PDB file of C-alpha atoms and ligand atoms in Angstrom:
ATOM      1  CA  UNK A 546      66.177 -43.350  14.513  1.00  0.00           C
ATOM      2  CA  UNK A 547      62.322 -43.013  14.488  1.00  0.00           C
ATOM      3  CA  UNK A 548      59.399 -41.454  12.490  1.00  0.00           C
ATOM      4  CA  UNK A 549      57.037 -39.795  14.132  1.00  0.00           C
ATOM      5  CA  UNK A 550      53.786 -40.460  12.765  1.00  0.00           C
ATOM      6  CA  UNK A 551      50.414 -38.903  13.185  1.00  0.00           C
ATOM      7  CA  UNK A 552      48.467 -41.027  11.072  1.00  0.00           C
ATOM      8  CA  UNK A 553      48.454 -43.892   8.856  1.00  0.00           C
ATOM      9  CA  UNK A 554      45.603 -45.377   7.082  1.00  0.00           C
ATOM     10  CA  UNK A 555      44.491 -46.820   3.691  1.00  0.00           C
ATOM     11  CA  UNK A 556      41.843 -44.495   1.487  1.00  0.00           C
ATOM     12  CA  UNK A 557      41.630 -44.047  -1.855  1.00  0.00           C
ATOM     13  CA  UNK A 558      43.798 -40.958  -3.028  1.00  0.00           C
ATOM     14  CA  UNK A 559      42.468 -37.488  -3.408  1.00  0.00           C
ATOM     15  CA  UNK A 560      45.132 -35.949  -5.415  1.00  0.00           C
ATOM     16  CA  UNK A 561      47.491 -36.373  -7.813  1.00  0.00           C
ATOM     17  CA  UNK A 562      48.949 -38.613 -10.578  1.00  0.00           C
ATOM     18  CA  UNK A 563      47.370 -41.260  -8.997  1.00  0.00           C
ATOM     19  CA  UNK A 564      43.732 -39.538  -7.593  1.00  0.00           C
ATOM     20  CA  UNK A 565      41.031 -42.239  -7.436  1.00  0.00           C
ATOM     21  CA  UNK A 566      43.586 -45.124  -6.582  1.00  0.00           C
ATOM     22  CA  UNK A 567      43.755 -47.450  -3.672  1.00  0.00           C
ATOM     23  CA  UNK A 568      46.882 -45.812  -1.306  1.00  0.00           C
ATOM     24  CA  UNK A 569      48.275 -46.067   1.962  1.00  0.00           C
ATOM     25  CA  UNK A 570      49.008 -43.127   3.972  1.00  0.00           C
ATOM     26  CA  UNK A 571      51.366 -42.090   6.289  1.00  0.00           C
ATOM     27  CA  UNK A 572      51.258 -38.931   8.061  1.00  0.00           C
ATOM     28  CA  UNK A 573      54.098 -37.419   9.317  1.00  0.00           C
ATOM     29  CA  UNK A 574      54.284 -34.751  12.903  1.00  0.00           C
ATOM     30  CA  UNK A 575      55.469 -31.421  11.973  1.00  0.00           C
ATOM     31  CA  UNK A 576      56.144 -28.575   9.478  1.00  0.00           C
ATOM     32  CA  UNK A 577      58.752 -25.764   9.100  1.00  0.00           C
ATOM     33  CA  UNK A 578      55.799 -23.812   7.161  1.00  0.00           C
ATOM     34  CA  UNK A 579      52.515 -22.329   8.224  1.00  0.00           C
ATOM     35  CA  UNK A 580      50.133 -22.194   5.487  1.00  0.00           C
ATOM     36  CA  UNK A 581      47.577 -20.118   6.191  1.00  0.00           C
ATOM     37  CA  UNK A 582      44.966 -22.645   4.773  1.00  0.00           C
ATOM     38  CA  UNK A 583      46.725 -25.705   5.909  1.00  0.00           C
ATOM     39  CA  UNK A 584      43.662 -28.445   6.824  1.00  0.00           C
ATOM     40  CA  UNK A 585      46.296 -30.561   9.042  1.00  0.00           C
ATOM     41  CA  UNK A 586      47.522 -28.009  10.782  1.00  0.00           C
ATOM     42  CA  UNK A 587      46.955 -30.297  14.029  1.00  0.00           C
ATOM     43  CA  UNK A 588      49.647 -32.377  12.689  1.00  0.00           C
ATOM     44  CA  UNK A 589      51.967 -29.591  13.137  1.00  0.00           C
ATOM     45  CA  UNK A 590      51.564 -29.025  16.848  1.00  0.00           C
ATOM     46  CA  UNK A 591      54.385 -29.277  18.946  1.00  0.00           C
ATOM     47  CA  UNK A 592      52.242 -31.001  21.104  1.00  0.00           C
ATOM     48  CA  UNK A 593      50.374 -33.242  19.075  1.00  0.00           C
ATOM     49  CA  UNK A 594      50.521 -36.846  19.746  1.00  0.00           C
ATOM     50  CA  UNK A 595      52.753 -39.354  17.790  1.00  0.00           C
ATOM     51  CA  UNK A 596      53.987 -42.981  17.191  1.00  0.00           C
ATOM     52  CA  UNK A 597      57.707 -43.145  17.247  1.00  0.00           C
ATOM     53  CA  UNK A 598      57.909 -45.739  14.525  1.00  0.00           C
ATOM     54  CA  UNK A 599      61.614 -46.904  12.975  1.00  0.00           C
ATOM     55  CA  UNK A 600      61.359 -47.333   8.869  1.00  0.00           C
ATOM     56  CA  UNK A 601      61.183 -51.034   9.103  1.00  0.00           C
ATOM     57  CA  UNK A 602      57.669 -50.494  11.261  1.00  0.00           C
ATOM     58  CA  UNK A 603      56.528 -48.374   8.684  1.00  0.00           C
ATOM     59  CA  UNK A 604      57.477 -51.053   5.904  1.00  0.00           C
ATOM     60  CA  UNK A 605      55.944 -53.721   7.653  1.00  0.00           C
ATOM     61  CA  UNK A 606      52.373 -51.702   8.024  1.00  0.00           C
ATOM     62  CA  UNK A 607      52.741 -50.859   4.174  1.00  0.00           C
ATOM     63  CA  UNK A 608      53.154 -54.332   3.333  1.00  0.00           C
ATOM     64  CA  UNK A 609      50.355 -55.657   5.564  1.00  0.00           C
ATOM     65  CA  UNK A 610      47.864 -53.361   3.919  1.00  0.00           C
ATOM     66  CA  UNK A 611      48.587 -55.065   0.587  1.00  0.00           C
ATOM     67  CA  UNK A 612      47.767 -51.822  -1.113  1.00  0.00           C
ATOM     68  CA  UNK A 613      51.046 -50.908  -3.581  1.00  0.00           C
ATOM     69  CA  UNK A 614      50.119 -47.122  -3.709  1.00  0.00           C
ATOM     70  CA  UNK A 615      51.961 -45.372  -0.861  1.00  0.00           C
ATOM     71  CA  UNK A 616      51.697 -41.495  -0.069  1.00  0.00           C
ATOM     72  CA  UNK A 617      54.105 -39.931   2.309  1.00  0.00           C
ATOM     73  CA  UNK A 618      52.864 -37.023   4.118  1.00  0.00           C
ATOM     74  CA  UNK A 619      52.259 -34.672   6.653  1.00  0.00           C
ATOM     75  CA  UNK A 620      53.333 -32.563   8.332  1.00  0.00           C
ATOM     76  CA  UNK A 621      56.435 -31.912   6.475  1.00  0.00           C
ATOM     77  CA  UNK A 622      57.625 -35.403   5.783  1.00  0.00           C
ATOM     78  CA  UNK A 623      61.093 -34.851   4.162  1.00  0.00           C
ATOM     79  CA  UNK A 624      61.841 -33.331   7.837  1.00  0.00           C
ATOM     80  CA  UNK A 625      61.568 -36.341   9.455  1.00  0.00           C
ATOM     81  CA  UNK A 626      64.871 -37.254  10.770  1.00  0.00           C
ATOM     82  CA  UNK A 627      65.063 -40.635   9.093  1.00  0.00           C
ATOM     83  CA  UNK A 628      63.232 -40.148   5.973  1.00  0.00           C
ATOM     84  CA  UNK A 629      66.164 -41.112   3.886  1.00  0.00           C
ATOM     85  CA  UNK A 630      66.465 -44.312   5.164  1.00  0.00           C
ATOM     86  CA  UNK A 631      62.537 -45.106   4.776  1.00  0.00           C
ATOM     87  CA  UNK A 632      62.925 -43.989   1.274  1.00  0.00           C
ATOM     88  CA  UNK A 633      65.666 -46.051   0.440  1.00  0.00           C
ATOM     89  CA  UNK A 634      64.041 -49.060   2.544  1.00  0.00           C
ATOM     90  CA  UNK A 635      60.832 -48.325   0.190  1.00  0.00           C
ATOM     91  CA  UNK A 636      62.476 -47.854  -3.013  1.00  0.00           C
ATOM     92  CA  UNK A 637      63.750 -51.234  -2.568  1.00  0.00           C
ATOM     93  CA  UNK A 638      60.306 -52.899  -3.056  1.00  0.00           C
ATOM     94  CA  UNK A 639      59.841 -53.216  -6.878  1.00  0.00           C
ATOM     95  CA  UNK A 640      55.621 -53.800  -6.183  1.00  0.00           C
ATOM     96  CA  UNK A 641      55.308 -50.290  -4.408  1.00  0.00           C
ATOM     97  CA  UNK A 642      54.770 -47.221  -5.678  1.00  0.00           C
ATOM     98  CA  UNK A 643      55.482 -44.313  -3.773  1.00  0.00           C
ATOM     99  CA  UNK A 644      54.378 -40.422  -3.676  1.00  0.00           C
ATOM    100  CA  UNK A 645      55.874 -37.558  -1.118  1.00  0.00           C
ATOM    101  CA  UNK A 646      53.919 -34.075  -0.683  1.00  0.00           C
ATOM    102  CA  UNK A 647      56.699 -31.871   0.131  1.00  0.00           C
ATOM    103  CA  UNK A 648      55.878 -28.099   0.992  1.00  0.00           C
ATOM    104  CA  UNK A 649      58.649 -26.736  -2.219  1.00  0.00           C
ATOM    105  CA  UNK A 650      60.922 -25.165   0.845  1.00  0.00           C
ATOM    106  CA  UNK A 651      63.228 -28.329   1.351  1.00  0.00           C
ATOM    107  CA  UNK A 652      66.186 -29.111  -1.114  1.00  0.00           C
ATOM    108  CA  UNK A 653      65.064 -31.660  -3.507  1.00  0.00           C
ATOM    109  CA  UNK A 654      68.674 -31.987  -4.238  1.00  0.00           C
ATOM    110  CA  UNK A 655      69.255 -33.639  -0.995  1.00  0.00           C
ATOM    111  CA  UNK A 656      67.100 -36.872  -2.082  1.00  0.00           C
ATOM    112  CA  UNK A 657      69.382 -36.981  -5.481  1.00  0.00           C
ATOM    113  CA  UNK A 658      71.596 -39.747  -5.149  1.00  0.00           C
ATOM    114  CA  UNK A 659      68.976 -42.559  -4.293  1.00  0.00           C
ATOM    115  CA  UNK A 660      68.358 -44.992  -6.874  1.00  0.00           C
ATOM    116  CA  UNK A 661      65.035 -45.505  -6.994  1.00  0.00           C
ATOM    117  CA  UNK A 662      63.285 -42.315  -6.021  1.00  0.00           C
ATOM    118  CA  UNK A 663      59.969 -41.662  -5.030  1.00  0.00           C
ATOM    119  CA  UNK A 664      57.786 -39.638  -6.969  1.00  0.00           C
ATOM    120  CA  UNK A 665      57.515 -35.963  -5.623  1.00  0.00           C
ATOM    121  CA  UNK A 666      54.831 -33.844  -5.155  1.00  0.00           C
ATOM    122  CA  UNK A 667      56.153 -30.448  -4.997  1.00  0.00           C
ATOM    123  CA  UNK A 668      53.681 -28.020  -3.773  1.00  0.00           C
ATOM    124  CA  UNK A 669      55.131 -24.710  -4.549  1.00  0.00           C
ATOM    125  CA  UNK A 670      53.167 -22.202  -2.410  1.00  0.00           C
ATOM    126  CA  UNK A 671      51.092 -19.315  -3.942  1.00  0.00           C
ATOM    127  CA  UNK A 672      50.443 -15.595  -2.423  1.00  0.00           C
ATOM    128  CA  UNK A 673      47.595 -16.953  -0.717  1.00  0.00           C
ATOM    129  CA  UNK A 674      49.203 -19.195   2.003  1.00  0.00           C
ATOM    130  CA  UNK A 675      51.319 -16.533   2.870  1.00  0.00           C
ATOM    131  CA  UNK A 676      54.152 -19.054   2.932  1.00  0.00           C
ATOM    132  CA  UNK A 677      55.514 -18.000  -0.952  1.00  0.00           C
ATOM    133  CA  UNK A 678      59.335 -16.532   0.372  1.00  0.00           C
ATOM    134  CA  UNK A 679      60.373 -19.676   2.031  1.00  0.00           C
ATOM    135  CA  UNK A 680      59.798 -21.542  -1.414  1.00  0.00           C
ATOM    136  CA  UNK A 681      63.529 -23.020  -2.757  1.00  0.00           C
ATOM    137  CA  UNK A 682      62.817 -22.381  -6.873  1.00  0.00           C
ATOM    138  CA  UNK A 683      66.115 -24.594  -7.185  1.00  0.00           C
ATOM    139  CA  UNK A 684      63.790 -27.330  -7.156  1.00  0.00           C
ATOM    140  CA  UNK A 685      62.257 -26.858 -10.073  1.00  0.00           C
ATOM    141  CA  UNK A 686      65.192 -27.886 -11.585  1.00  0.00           C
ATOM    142  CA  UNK A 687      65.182 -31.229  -9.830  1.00  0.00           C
ATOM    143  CA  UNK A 688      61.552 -32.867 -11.136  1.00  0.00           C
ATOM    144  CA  UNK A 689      61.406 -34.703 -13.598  1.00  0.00           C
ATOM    145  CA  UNK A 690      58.865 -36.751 -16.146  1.00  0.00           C
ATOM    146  CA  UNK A 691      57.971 -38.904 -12.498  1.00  0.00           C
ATOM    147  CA  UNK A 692      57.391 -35.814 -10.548  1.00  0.00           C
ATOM    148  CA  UNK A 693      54.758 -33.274  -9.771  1.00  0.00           C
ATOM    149  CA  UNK A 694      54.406 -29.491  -9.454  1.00  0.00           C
ATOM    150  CA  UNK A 695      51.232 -28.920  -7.541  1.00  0.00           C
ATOM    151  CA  UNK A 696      49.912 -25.070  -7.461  1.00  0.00           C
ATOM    152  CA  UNK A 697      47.464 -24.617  -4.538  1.00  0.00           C
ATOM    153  CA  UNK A 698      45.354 -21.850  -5.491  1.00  0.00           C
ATOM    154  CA  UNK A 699      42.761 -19.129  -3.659  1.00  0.00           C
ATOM    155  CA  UNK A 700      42.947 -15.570  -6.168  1.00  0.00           C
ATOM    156  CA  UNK A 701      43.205 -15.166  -9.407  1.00  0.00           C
ATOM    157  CA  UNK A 702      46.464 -13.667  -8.106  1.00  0.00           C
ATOM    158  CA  UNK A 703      47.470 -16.907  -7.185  1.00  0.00           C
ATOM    159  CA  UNK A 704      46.932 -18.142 -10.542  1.00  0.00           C
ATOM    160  CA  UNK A 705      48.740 -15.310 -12.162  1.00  0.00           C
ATOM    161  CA  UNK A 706      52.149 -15.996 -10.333  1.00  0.00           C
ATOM    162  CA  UNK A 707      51.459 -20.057 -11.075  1.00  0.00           C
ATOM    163  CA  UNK A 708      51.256 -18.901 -14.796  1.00  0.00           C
ATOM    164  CA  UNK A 709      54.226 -17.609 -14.176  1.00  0.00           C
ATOM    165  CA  UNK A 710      55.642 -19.782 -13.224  1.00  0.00           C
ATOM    166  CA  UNK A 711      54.888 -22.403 -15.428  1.00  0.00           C
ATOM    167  CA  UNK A 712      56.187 -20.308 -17.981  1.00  0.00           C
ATOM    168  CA  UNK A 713      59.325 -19.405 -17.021  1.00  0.00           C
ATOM    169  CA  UNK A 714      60.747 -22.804 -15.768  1.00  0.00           C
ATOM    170  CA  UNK A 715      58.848 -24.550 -18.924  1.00  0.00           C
ATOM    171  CA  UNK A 716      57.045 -26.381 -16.021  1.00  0.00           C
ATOM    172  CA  UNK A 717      54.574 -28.967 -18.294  1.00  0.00           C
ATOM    173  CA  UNK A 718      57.784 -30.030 -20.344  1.00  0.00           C
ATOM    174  CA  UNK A 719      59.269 -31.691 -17.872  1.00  0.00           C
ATOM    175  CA  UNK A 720      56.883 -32.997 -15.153  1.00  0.00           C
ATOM    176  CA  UNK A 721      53.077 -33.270 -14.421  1.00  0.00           C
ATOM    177  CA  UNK A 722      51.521 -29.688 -13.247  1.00  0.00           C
ATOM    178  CA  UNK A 723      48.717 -29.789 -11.074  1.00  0.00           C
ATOM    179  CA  UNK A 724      46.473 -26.407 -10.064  1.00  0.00           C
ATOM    180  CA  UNK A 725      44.107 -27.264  -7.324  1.00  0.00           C
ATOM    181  CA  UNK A 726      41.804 -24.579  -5.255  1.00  0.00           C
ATOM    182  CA  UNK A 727      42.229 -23.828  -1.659  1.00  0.00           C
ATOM    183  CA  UNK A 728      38.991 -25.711  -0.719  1.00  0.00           C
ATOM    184  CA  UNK A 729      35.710 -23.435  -0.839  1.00  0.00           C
ATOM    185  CA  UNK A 730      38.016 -20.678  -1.226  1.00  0.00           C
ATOM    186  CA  UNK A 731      37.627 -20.303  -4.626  1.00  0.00           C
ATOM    187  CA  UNK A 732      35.043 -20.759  -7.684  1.00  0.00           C
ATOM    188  CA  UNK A 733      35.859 -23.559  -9.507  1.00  0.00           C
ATOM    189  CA  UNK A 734      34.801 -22.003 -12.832  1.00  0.00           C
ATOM    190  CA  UNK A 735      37.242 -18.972 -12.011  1.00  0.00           C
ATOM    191  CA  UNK A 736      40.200 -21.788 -12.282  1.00  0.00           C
ATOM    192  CA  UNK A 737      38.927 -23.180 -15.392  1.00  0.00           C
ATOM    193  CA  UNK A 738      38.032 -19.600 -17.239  1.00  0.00           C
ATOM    194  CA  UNK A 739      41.837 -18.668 -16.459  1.00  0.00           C
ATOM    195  CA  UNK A 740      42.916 -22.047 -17.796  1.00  0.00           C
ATOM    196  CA  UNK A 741      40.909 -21.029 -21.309  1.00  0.00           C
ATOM    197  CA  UNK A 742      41.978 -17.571 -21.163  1.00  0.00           C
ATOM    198  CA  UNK A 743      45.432 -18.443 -20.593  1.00  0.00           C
ATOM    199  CA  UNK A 744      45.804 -21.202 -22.655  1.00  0.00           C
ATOM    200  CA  UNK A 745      47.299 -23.594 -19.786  1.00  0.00           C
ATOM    201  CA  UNK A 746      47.581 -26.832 -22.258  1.00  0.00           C
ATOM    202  CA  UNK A 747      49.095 -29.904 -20.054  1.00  0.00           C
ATOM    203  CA  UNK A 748      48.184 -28.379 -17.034  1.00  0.00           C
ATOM    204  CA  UNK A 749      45.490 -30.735 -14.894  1.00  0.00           C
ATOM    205  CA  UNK A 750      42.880 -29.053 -12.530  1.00  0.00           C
ATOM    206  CA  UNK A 751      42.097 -31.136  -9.603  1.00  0.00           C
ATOM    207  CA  UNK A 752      39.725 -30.756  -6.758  1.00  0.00           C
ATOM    208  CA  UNK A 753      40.927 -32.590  -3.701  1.00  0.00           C
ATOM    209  CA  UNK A 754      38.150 -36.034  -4.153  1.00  0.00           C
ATOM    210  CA  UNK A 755      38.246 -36.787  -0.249  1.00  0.00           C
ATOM    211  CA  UNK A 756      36.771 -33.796   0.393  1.00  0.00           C
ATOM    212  CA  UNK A 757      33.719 -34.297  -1.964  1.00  0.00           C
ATOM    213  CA  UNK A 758      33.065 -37.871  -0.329  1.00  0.00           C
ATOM    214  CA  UNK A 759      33.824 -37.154   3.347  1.00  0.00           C
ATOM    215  CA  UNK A 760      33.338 -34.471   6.004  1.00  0.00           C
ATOM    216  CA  UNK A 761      36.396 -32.105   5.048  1.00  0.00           C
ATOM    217  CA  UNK A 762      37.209 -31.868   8.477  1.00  0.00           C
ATOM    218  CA  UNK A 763      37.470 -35.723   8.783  1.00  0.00           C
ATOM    219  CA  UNK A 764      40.760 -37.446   9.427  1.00  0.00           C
ATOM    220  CA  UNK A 765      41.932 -40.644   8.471  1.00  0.00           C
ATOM    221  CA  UNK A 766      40.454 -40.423   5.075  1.00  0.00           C
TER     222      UNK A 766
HETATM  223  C1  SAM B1053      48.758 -30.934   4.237  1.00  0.00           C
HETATM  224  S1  SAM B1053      49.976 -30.870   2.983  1.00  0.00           S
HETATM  225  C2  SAM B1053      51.252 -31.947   3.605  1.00  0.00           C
HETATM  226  C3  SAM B1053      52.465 -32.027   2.698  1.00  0.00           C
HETATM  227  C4  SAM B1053      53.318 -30.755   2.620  1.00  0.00           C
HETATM  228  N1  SAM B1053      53.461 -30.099   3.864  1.00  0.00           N
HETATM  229  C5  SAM B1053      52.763 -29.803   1.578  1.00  0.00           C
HETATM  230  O1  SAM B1053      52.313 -28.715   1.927  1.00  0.00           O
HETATM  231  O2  SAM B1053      52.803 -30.178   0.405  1.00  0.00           O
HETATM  232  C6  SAM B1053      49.288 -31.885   1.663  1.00  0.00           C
HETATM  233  C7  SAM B1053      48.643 -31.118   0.547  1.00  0.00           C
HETATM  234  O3  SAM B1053      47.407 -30.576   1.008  1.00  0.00           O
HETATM  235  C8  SAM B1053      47.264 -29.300   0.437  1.00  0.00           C
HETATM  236  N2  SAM B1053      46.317 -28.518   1.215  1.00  0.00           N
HETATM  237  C9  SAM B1053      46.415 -28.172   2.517  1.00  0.00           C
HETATM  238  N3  SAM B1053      45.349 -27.449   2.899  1.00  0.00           N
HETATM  239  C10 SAM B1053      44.559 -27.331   1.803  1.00  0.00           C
HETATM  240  C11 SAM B1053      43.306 -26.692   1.560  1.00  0.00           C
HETATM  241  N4  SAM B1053      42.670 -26.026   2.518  1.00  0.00           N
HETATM  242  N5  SAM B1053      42.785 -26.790   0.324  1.00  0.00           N
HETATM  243  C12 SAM B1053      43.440 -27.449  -0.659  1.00  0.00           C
HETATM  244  N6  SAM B1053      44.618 -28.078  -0.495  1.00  0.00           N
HETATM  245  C13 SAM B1053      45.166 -28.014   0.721  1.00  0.00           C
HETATM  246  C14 SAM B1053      48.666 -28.740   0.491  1.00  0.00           C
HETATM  247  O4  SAM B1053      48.798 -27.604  -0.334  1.00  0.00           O
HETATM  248  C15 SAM B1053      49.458 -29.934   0.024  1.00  0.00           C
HETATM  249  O5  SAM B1053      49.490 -29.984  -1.379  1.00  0.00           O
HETATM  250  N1  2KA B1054      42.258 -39.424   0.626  1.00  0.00           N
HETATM  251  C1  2KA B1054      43.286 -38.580   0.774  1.00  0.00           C
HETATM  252  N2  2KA B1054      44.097 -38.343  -0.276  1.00  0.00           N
HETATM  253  C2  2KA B1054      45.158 -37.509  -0.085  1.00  0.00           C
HETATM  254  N3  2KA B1054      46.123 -37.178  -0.977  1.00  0.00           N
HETATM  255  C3  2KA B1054      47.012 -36.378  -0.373  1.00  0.00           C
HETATM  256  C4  2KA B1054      46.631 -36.186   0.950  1.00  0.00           C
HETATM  257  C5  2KA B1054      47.433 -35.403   1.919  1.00  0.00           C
HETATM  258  O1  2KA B1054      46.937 -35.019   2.985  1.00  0.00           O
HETATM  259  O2  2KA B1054      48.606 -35.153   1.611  1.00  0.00           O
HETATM  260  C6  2KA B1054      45.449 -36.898   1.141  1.00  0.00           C
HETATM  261  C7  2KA B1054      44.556 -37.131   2.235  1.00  0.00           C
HETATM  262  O3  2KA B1054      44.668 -36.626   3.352  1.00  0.00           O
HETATM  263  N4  2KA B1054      43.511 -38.000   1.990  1.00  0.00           N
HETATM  264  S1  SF4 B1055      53.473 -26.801   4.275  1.00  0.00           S
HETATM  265 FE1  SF4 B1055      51.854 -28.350   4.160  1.00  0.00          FE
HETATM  266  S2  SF4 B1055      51.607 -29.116   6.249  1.00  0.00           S
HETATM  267 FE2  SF4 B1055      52.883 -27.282   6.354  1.00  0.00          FE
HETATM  268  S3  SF4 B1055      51.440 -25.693   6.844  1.00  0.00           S
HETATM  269 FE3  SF4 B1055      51.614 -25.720   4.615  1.00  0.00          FE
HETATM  270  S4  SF4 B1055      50.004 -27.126   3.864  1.00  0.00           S
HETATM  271 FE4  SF4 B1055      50.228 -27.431   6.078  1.00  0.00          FE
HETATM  272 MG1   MG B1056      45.246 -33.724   3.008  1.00  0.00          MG
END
């Protein structure tokens, strides 16, 4: 079975628990979604070009990088025919550390019964994308403490329903919750005056760093 991967490359990361840390990346071809904002939508044409790479490929590229910080992405990576068996493969290195961005519209509960499971990044998607009725709330009840509930925001509409949200599934009690703007689509200050107004203790603003220190349109960073 192969992966079929887009990019891979080693930058430091832009997001999440681990933003401003040394990772590798893999991007993975393909998405069942179609965010209206997406900035990789090129990796989700049918036509786009790809290496057909089995899990032990992608181990062995990890490993040469010598960087222990590994995001999975895409694309829609937990699509990928064989991502189980890369998971497992990767959960078996005790040195690596390893993050998937997942879209929020694939079962969680299908990557249960590995041992040592990544750390997911559950993007739940907002009004905004356009994308919200394909989102699988089941999933909420699958993060936990290692986890990550990422709320990709554009209107203070948006941030409404991720107040929600966070609410009503007790989000910041049992993983990390994340807003983040749709790049330039939204004030920063506008984020962090709802935060105030709202009262959104535990909840971590991010702005995607990547895009601050390259081109946004760049790839491979
Ligand atoms: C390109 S997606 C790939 C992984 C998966 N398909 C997902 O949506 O989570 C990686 C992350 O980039 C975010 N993203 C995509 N376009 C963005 C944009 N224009 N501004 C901010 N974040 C964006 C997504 O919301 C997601 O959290
Ligand atoms: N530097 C950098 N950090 C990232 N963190 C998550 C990314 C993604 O596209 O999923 C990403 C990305 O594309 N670049
Ligand atoms: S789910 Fe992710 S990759 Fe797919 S369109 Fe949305 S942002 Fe892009
Ligand atoms: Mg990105």
């Amino acid at each position: 079975m192969v992966l079929q991967v887009v990019e891979k490359f080693v930058s430091i990361n832009g997001e999440g628990r681990r933003c401003g840390q040394l990772a590798t990346f893999i991007r993975f071809a393909g998405c069942n979604l179609n965010c209206g904002y997406c900035d990789t939508a090129w990796a989700n044409d049918r036509k786009v070009a790809f290496d057909p790479m089995t899990a032990e490929e992608v181990y062995a590229y990890i490993k040469d990088t010598q960087v222990t910080n590994v995001t999975l992405t895409g694309g829609e990576p937990l699509l990928q025919q064989d991502i189980g068996g890369l998971l497992e493969l990767l959960s078996q290195d005790p040195e690596l550390y390893v993050e998937i961005e997942t879209n929020g519209s694939v079962l969680l509960s299908r990557f249960s019964g590995l041992e040592n499971p990544p750390s997911f990044t559950m993007d739940y998607k907002l009004p905004s994308s356009g994308m919200e009725r394909m989102m699988a709330l089941d999933n909420f009840d699958q993060l936990t403490e290692k986890d990550t509930v990422k709320f990709v925001s554009g209107s203070l509409q948006d941030l409404e329903k991720a107040r929600e949200l966070i609410d009503r599934y007790k989000l910041t009690e049992k993983t990390a919750v994340f807003i983040s703007p749709i790049f330039g689509e939204i004030e920063l200050e506008t984020i962090v005056d709802f935060m105030k107004d709202n009262q959104l203790n535990g909840v971590n603003m991010q702005v995607q760093l990547h895009k601050i220190i390259w081109d946004p349109n760049e790839r491979g960073v």
